[in-house]
C-alpha positions as semicolon CSV with decimal commas, in nm:
position;residue;x (nm);y (nm);z (nm)
1;M;-19,607;-15,471;2,699
2;K;-19,327;-15,436;2,446
3;Y;-18,982;-15,356;2,584
4;S;-18,699;-15,213;2,378
5;D;-18,394;-15,429;2,315
6;E;-18,182;-15,176;2,506
7;H;-18,406;-15,200;2,811
8;K;-18,403;-15,581;2,800
9;E;-18,024;-15,580;2,778
10;A;-17,991;-15,341;3,072
11;V;-18,217;-15,557;3,287
12;V;-18,043;-15,883;3,190
13;K;-17,707;-15,728;3,280
14;K;-17,838;-15,675;3,632
15;L;-17,889;-16,053;3,656
16;Q;-17,523;-16,117;3,568
17;P;-17,212;-16,090;3,783
18;P;-17,103;-15,872;3,952
19;Y;-17,460;-15,757;4,033
20;N;-17,628;-16,102;4,059
21;R;-17,970;-15,953;4,127
22;T;-18,255;-16,198;4,171
23;V;-18,549;-16,216;3,935
24;A;-18,781;-16,124;4,224
25;Q;-18,577;-15,812;4,307
26;L;-18,574;-15,695;3,947
27;A;-18,943;-15,768;3,900
28;E;-19,024;-15,541;4,192
29;E;-18,777;-15,267;4,095
30;E;-18,850;-15,262;3,722
31;G;-19,221;-15,343;3,730
32;I;-19,170;-15,639;3,496
33;S;-19,337;-15,974;3,557
34;T;-19,120;-16,257;3,685
35;G;-19,231;-16,471;3,393
36;T;-19,096;-16,216;3,147
37;L;-18,766;-16,193;3,337
38;Y;-18,728;-16,571;3,351
39;N;-18,791;-16,583;2,976
40;W;-18,525;-16,317;2,911
41;R;-18,281;-16,505;3,136
42;R;-18,351;-16,834;2,955
43;K;-18,287;-16,673;2,616
44;A;-17,964;-16,510;2,737
45;R;-17,845;-16,845;2,875
46;A;-17,919;-17,007;2,539
47;Q;-17,681;-16,751;2,387
48;G;-17,410;-16,871;2,626
49;R;-17,423;-16,584;2,874
50;L;-17,333;-16,642;3,238
51;L;-17,653;-16,606;3,438
52;P;-17,646;-16,796;3,766
53;D;-17,963;-16,882;3,956
54;N;-18,076;-16,667;4,246
55;S;-17,771;-16,746;4,458
56;P;-17,462;-16,527;4,419
57;E;-17,258;-16,813;4,566
58;P;-17,117;-17,073;4,325
59;E;-17,310;-17,348;4,505
60;G;-17,628;-17,210;4,349
61;W;-17,483;-17,215;3,997
62;S;-17,542;-17,489;3,743
63;S;-17,245;-17,685;3,611
64;R;-17,276;-17,497;3,284
65;D;-17,262;-17,161;3,463
66;K;-16,954;-17,267;3,657
67;F;-16,783;-17,382;3,337
68;N;-16,871;-17,054;3,162
69;A;-16,729;-16,858;3,455
70;V;-16,401;-17,050;3,425
71;L;-16,388;-16,981;3,051
72;E;-16,463;-16,611;3,095
73;T;-16,197;-16,564;3,363
74;S;-15,925;-16,791;3,221
75;A;-15,749;-16,507;3,039
76;L;-15,764;-16,268;3,335
77;S;-15,479;-16,206;3,577
78;E;-15,519;-16,288;3,946
79;T;-15,578;-15,921;4,023
80;E;-15,846;-15,888;3,755
81;V;-16,029;-16,198;3,879
82;A;-16,036;-16,064;4,235
């Protein structure tokens, strides 16, 4: 099945903070195969987007994801980060 770029983007955003949905959750909700979602996540990561693994806790994040989170929040104030 062919998905529009807008739909792909909307689904990938659900994988990102602050939502941190799991691939399994989105597959069930959206009716999209997990393989397709993993592929979209891999491509988004290759573009430098912050997409942690299935854990919303930093312990489940790769070193690259942690580093990207630091970069993305470095210019924010303490209130904005919270």
